[in-house]
XYZ file of C-alpha atoms in Angstrom:
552
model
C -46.608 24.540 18.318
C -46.560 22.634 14.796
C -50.094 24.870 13.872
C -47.896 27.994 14.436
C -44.854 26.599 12.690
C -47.542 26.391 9.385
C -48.021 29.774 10.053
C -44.430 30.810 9.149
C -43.481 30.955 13.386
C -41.570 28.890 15.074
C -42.207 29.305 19.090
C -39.030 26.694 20.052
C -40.162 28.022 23.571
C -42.840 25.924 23.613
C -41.073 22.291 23.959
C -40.893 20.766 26.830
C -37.958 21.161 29.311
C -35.709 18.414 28.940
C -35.742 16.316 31.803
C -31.883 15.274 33.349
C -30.943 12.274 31.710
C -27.511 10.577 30.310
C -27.304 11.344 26.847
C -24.901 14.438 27.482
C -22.218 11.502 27.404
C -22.669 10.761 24.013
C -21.435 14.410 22.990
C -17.971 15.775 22.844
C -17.859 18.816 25.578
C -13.908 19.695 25.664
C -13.004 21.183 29.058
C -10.132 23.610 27.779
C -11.372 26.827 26.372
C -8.895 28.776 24.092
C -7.325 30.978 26.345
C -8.319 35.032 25.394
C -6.519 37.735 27.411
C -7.278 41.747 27.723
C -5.125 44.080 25.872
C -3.666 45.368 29.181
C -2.037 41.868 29.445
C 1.361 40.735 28.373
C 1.433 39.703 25.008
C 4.609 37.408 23.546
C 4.644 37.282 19.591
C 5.024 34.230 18.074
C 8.234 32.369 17.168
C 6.922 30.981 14.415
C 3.694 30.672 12.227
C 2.704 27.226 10.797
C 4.424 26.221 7.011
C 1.310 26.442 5.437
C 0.680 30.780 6.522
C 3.917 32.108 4.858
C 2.478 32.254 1.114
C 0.172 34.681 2.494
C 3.092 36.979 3.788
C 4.611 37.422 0.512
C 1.974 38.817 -1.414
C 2.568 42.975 -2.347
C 0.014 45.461 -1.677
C 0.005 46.588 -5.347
C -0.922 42.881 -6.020
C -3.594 42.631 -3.098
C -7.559 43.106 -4.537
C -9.235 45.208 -2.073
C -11.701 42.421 -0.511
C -8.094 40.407 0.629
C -7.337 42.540 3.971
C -11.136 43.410 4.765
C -12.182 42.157 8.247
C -15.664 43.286 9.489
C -15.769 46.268 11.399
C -17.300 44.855 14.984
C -14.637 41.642 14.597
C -11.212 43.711 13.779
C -10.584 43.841 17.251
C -10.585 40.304 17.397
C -8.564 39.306 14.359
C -5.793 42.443 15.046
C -5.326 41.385 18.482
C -4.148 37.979 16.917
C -1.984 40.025 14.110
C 0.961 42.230 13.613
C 1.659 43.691 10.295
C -0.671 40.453 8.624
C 1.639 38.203 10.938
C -0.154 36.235 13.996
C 0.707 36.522 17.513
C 0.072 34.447 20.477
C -1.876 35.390 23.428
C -0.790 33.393 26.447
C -1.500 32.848 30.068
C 1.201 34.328 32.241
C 1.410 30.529 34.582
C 1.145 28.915 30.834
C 4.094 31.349 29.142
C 7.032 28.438 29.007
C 4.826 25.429 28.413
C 3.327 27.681 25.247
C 6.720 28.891 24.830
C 7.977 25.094 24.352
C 5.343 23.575 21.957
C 5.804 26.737 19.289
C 9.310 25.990 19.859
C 9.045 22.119 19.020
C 6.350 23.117 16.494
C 8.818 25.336 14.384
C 10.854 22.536 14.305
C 8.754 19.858 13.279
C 6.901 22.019 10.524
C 9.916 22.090 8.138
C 9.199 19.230 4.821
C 11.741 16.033 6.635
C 11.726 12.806 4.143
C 11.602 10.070 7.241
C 10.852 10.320 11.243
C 14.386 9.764 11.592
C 15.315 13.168 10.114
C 12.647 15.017 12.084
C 14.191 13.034 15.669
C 17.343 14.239 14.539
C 16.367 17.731 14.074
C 15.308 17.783 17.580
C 18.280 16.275 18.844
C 20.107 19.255 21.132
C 16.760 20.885 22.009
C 16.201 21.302 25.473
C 12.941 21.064 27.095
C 10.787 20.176 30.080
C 8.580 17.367 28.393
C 5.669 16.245 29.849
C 2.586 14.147 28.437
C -0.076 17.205 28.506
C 3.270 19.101 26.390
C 3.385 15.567 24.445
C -0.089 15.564 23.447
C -0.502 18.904 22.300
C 2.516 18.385 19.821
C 0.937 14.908 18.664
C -2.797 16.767 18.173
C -0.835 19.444 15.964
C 0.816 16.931 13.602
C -1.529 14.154 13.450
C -2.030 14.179 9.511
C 2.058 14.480 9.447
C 2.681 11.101 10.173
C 6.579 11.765 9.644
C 6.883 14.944 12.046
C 4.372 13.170 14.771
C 6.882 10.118 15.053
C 9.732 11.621 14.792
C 8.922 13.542 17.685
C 7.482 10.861 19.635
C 10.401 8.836 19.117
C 13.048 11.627 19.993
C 11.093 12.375 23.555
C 11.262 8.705 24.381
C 15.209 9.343 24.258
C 14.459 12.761 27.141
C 15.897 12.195 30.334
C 13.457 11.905 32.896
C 10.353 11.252 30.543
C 8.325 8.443 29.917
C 5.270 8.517 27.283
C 2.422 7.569 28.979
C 0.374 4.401 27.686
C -2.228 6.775 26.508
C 0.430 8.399 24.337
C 1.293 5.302 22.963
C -2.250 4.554 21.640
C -2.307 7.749 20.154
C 1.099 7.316 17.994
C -0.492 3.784 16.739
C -3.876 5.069 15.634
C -1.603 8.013 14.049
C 0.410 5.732 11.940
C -2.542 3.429 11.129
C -4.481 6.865 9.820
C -1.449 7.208 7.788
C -1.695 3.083 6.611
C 2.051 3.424 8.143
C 0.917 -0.437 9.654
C 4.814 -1.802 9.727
C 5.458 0.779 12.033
C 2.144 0.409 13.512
C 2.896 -3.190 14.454
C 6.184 -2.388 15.727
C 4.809 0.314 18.018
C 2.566 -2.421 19.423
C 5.112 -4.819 20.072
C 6.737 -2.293 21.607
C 3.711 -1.701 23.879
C 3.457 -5.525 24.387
C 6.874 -5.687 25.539
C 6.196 -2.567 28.141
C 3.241 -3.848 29.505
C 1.089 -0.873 27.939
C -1.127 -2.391 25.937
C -4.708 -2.227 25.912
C -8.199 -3.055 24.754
C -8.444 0.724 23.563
C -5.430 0.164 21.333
C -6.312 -2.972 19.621
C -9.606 -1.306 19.195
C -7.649 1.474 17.189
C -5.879 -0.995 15.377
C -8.620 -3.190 13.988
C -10.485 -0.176 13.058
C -8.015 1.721 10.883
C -6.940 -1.961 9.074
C -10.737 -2.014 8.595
C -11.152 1.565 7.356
C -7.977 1.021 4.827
C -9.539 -2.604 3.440
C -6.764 -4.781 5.348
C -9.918 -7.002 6.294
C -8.058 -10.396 6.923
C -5.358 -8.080 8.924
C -8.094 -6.462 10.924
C -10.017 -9.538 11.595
C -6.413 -11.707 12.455
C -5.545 -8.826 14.636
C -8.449 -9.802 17.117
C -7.729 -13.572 16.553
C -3.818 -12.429 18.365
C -5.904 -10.485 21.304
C -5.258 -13.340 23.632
C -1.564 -13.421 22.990
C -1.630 -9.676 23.690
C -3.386 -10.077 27.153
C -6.691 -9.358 25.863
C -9.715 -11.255 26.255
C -11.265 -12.236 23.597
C -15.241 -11.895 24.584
C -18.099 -10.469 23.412
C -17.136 -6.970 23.570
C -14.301 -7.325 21.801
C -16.188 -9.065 18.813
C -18.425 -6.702 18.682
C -15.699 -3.926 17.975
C -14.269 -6.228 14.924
C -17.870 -6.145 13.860
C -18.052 -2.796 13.889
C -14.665 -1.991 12.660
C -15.655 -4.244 9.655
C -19.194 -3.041 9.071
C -17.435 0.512 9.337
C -15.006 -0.183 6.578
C -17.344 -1.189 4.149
C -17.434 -5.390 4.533
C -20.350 -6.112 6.300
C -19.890 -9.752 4.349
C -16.673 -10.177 6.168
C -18.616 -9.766 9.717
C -21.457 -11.680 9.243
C -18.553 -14.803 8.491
C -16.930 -13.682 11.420
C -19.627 -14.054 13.411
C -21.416 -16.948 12.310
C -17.940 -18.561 12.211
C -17.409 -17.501 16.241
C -21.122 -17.644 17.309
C -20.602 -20.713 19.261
C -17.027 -20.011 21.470
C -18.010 -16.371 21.625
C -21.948 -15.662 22.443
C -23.336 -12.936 20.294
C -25.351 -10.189 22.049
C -28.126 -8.055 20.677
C -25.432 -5.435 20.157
C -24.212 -7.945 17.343
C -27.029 -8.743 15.728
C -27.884 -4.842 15.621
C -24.297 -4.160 13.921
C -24.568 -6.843 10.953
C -28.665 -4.978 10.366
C -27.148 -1.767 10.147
C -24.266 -2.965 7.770
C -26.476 -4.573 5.489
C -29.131 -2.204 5.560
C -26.430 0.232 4.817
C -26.104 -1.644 1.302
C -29.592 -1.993 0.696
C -29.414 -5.619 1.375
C -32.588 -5.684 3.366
C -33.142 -9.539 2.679
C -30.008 -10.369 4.436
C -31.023 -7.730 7.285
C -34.553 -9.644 7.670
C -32.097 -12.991 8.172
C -30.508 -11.439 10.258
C -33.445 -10.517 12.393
C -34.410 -13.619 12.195
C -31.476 -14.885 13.883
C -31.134 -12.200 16.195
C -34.858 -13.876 17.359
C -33.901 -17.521 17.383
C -31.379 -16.797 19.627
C -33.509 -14.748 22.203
C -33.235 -10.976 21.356
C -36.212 -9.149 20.363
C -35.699 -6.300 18.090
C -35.186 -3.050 19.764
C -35.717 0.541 18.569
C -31.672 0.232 16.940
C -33.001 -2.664 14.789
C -35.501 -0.493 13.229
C -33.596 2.684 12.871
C -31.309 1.013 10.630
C -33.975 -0.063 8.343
C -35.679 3.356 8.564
C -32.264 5.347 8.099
C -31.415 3.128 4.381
C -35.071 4.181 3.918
C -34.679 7.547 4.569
C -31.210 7.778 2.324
C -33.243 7.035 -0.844
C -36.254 9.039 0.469
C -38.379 6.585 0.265
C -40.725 7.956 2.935
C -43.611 5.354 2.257
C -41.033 2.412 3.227
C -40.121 4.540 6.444
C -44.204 4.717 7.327
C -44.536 0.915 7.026
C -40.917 0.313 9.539
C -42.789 2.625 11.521
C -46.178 0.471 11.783
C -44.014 -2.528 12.234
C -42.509 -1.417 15.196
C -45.654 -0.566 16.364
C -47.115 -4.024 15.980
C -44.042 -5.439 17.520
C -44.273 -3.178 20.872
C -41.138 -1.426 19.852
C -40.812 2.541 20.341
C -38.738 4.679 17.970
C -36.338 6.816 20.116
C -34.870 10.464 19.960
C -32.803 9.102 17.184
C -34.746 7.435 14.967
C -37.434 10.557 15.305
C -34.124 12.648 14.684
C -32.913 10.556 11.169
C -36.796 10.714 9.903
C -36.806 15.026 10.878
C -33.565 15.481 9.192
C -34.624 13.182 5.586
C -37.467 14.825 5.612
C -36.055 18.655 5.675
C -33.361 17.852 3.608
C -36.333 16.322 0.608
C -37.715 19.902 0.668
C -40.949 18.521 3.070
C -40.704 21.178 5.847
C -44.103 20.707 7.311
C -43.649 16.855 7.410
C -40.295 17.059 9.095
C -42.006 19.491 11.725
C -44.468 16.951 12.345
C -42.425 14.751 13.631
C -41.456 16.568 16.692
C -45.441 16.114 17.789
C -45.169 12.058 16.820
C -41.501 12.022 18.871
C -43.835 13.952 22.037
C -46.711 11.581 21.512
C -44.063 8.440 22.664
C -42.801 10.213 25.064
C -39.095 10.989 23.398
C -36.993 14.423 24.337
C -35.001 16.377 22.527
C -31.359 16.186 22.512
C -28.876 17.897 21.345
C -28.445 16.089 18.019
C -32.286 16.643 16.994
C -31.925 20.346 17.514
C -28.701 20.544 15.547
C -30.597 18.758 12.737
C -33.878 20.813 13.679
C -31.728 24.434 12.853
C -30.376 22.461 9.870
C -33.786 21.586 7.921
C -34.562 25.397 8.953
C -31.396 27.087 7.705
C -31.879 24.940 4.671
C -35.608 26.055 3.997
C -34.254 29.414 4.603
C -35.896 29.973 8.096
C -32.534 31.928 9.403
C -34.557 33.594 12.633
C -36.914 30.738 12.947
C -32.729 28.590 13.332
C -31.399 30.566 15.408
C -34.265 31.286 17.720
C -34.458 27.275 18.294
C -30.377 27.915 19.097
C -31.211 30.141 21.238
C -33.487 28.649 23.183
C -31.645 25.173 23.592
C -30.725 26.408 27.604
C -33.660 27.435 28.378
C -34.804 23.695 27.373
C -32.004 22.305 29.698
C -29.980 21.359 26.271
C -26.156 22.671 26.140
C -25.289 23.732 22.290
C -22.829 21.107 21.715
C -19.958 21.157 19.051
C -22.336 20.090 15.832
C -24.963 22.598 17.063
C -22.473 25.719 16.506
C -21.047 23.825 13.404
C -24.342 23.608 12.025
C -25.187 27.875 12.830
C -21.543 28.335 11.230
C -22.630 26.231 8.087
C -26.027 27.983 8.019
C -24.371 31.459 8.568
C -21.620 30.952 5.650
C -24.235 29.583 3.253
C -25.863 32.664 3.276
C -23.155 34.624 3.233
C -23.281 36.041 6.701
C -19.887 36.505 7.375
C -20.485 38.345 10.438
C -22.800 36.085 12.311
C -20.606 33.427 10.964
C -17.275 34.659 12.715
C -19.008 35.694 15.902
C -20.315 31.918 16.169
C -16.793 30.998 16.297
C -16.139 33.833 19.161
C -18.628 32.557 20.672
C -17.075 29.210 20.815
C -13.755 30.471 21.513
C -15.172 31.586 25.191
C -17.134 28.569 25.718
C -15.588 25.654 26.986
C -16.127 23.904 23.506
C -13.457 23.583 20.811
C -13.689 23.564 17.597
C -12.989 20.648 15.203
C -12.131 20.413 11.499
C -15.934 20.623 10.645
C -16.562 23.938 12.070
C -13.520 25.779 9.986
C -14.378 24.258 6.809
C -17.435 26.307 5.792
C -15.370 29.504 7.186
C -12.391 28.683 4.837
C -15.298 28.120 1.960
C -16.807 31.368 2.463
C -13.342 33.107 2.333
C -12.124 31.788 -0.665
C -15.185 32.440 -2.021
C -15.011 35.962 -0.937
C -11.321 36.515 -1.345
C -11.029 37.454 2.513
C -7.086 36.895 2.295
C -6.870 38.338 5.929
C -9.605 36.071 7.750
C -8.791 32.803 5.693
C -4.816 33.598 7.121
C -6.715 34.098 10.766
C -8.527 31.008 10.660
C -5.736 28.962 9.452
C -3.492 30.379 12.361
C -6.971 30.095 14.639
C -7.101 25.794 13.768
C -3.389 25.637 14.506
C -3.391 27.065 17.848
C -6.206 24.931 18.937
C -4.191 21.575 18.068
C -5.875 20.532 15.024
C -3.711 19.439 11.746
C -5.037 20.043 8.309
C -6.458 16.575 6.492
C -7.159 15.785 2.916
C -10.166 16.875 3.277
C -9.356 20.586 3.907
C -6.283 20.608 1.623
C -8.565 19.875 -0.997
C -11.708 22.905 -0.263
C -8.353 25.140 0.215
C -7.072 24.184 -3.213
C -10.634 24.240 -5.104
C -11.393 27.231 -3.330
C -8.810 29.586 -4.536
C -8.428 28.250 -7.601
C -12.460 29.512 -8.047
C -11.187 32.211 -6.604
C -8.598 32.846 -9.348
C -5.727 32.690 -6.920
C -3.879 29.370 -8.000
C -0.668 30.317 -7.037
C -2.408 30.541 -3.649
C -4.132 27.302 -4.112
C -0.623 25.851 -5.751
C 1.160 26.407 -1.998
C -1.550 24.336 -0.613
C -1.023 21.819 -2.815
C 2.503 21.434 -2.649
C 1.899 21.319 1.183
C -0.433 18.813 0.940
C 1.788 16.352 -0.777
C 5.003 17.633 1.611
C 2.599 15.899 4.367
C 2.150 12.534 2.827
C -1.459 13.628 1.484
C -2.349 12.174 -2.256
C -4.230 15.047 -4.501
C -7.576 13.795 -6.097
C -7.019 13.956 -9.985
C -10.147 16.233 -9.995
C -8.523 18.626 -7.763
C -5.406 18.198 -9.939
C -7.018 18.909 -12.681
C -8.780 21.971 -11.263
C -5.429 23.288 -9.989
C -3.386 22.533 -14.044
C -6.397 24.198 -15.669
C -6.587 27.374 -13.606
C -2.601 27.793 -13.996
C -2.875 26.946 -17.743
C -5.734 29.592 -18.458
C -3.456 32.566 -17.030
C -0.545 31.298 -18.597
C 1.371 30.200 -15.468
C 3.265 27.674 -17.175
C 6.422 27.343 -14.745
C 4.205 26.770 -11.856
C 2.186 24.291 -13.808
C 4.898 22.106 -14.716
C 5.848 22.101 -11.009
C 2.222 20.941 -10.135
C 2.288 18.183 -12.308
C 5.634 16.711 -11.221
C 4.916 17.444 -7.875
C 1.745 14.938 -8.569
C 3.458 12.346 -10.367
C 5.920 12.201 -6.920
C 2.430 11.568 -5.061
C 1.858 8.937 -7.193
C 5.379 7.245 -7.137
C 5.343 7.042 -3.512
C 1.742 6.275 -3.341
C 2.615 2.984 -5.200
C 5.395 2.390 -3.301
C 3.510 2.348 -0.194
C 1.078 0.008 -1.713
């Protein structure tokens, strides 16, 4: 296969079929498919469309460049059915109608700008309707980046006659408010849970990994000291999530303290010793990684193939390939085979260095020990290919993945999408997503980002409205993250009043600007003499900041 692949051919039809195993569990498959209907069904238009669509309706056709309203030819269909006079509609099931009904109801409410949870609850107070947790959840997935709309609504459907929030529910609300570094009302919400007999292992574990993630290392680390005096055992499990958590959030000193400190009333597995390698591999710290093997032998674990990787994968981020070889022959002289994942790290630092042939060759090393693929070495396979510019050589290897016994997961149709926009091929781009939109996968925030990219980049005004309106109605909130490529986008773009909307919707959610993008946004508004709207930019960031420090 690898002789052909030289040869400028990739025959992905020559792998072996992947024999039934376990590792499907470690992917993401989401059971509910967004629900398409035929034009000869009923369809109900939409009460409302989310906060951050209505800039778009404003704009006048005299203003409009001609690229803003194109939509490829073989996709209109699929975009107009979803529009009505550049407004969105809703396609719903018939048996669905009132439960779709009630969440854009609730939704309209909740997307108007409320200063406190206690304003949004109050909004809500007088609505009428048949609440359950599936109804609950939805609304929670929708506004989980608006901290203030998410628990005001939680908290107003705990007042609903006839309606309890289910445990689960309850776990989602903390790790919402500890994403937000709400923890006050984090704790609170866990004593509340405490007090109702909800709490669980799966919450604390939320709990000590968002202190972790925000630098509240002593908070993290006393939250699993208190696990007893929630009803939760403090083993070796549960250490090994602080350790994690900690490692995670960028302290990998705090962990190793943690567990030296605990070693002797909590035994340490080889799951421990394999966290604190990985965290201080992940600094480049490989002395303190070698002490910890050391440990990890004294104490009668042998290094496994997740000891190495960790070593191989700090290798790998400074390409330093000649390292990698010499983890490689040390495994080998320990007895110690590399798995699917470590092949998978080496193939995709390899591609991404430019060495295409090299990174190829590892699929034949990965045969020779007996490894399959999964799903994650073919996503990073069409990666190293899309990035060498291989597009057919990508997509037949996507193509083939079934035939293989390999289901395209999430990051495989992310990755096409990424591939697709790079090159700017719109169409095969937005027909990835159709694709996904019959499958029972659903899109995350990862596999709209490159599609928002490529239309601000291309000024598609129509499809970047679509795919907004596409995100919302498959539950997922905007983060920083895409605030930001919406902001820098269109302000490339030359549409900052565009990019200005975003931004004041960004900090309307409790989201604080980067001063680069801030910059980027004053800079575009100051070169076409937008002066208003830049003084409103600037004060809307110096209220970002004030209640930034205020929170801190």
């Amino acid at each position: 296969m690898l002789s052909k692949l030289r040869v400028l051919k990739l025959f992905p039809h020559r792998l072996p079929r992947r024999v039934a195993s376990g590792n499907a569990s470690r992917y993401f498959l989401y059971s509910n498919p967004l629900c398409t209907m035929l034009e000869s069904q009923k369809i109900t238009e939409s009460p409302e469309l989310p906060g951050w669509l209505k800039a778009f309706q404003n704009q006048s056709p005299e203003n409009a460049d001609s690229d803003e309203d194109f939509v490829i030819p073989s996709l209109a269909s699929w975009v107009d059915a979803r529009m009505v006079d550049g407004q969105t509609r809703v396609l719903r099931h018939p048996l669905s109608q009132d439960k779709d009904a009630d969440v854009e109801a609730i939704s309209k409410v909740l997307k108007e700008r409320y200063p406190s949870p206690e304003k949004a609850t109050q909004a809500l107070n007088g609505c009428a309707f048949l609440l359950s947790n599936s109804l609950a959840e939805q609304i929670l997935k929708r506004f989980n980046n608006v901290w203030i709309s998410a628990f005001g609504f939680f908290n107003w459907a705990k007042t609903q006659t006839g309606y309890d929030h289910s445990p689960e529910l309850y776990t989602f609300m903390v790790d919402i408010l500890g994403k937000s570094k709400k923890f006050d009302l984090m704790w609170k919400l866990v004593e509340e849970m405490r007090q109702l007999g909800y709490l669980t292992f799966d919450t604390m574990t939320k709990v000590m990994r968002r202190l972790s993630k925000a630098g509240e290392y002593k908070e993290a680390i006393e939250s699993f000291r208190r696990l007893e005096e929630f009803g939760i055992n403090k083993d070796t499990a549960s250490l090994n999530v602080l350790l994690d958590a900690l490692v995670k959030g960028n302290s990998v000193e705090n962990a190793q303290n943690v567990a030296m400190e605990l070693k002797n009333s909590i035994p340490l597995n080889s799951h421990s010793f394999n966290v604190l390698i990985h965290g201080w591999c992940k600094i480049r710290k490989f002395d303190k990684a070698d002490e910890v093997m050391e440990d990890m032998k004294k104490h009668g674990f042998h290094p496994d193939a997740i000891s190495y990787t960790s070593y191989i994968e700090a290798y790998c981020r400074e390409k330093d390939f000649r390292k990698v070889d010499e983890v490689f022959e040390k495994m080998k002289e320990d007895g110690c085979l590399p798995n699917t994942v470590t092949y998978t790290i080496v193939m995709h630092a390899l591609g991404k260095a430019g060495q295409l042939t090299e990174a190829l060759e590892v699929y034949e090393k990965m045969k020779h020990n007996g490894c399959v693929p999964d799903a994650k070495f073919y996503s990073s396979l069409i990666f190293i290919l899309g990035q060498a510019g291989r597009l057919k050589d990508a997509r037949e290897v996507f193509d083939d993945m079934p035939k293989q016994g390999v289901t395209p997961d999430v990051v495989t149709y992310n990755t096409m999408i990424s591939i697709a926009c790079n090159h700017s091929q719109e169409e095969e781009a937005l027909k990835l997503l159709k694709e996904m939109e019959e499958s029972p996968l659903k899109p995350d925030l990862e596999t709209y980002h490159p599609l928002l990219k490529m239309c601000c980049r291309k000024k598609r005004m129509k499809v970047l409205n679509f795919l907004l309106d596409h995100m919302f109605r498959n539950d997922l909130s905007l983060d920083l993250a895409t605030y930001t490529l919406l902001v820098n986008g269109l302000c490339k773009s030359g549409k900052p009043e565009r990019a200005s909307f975003f931004f004041e919707e960004m900090i309307s959610r409790g989201l604080s600007p980067s001063v680069k993008t801030f910059k980027i946004l004053v800079e575009e508004l100051e070169q076409r003499s937008m002066l208003k709207e830049k003084e409103h930019v600037k004060s809307l960031m110096a209220q970002a900041r004030s209640e930034k420090q205020t929170t801190t």
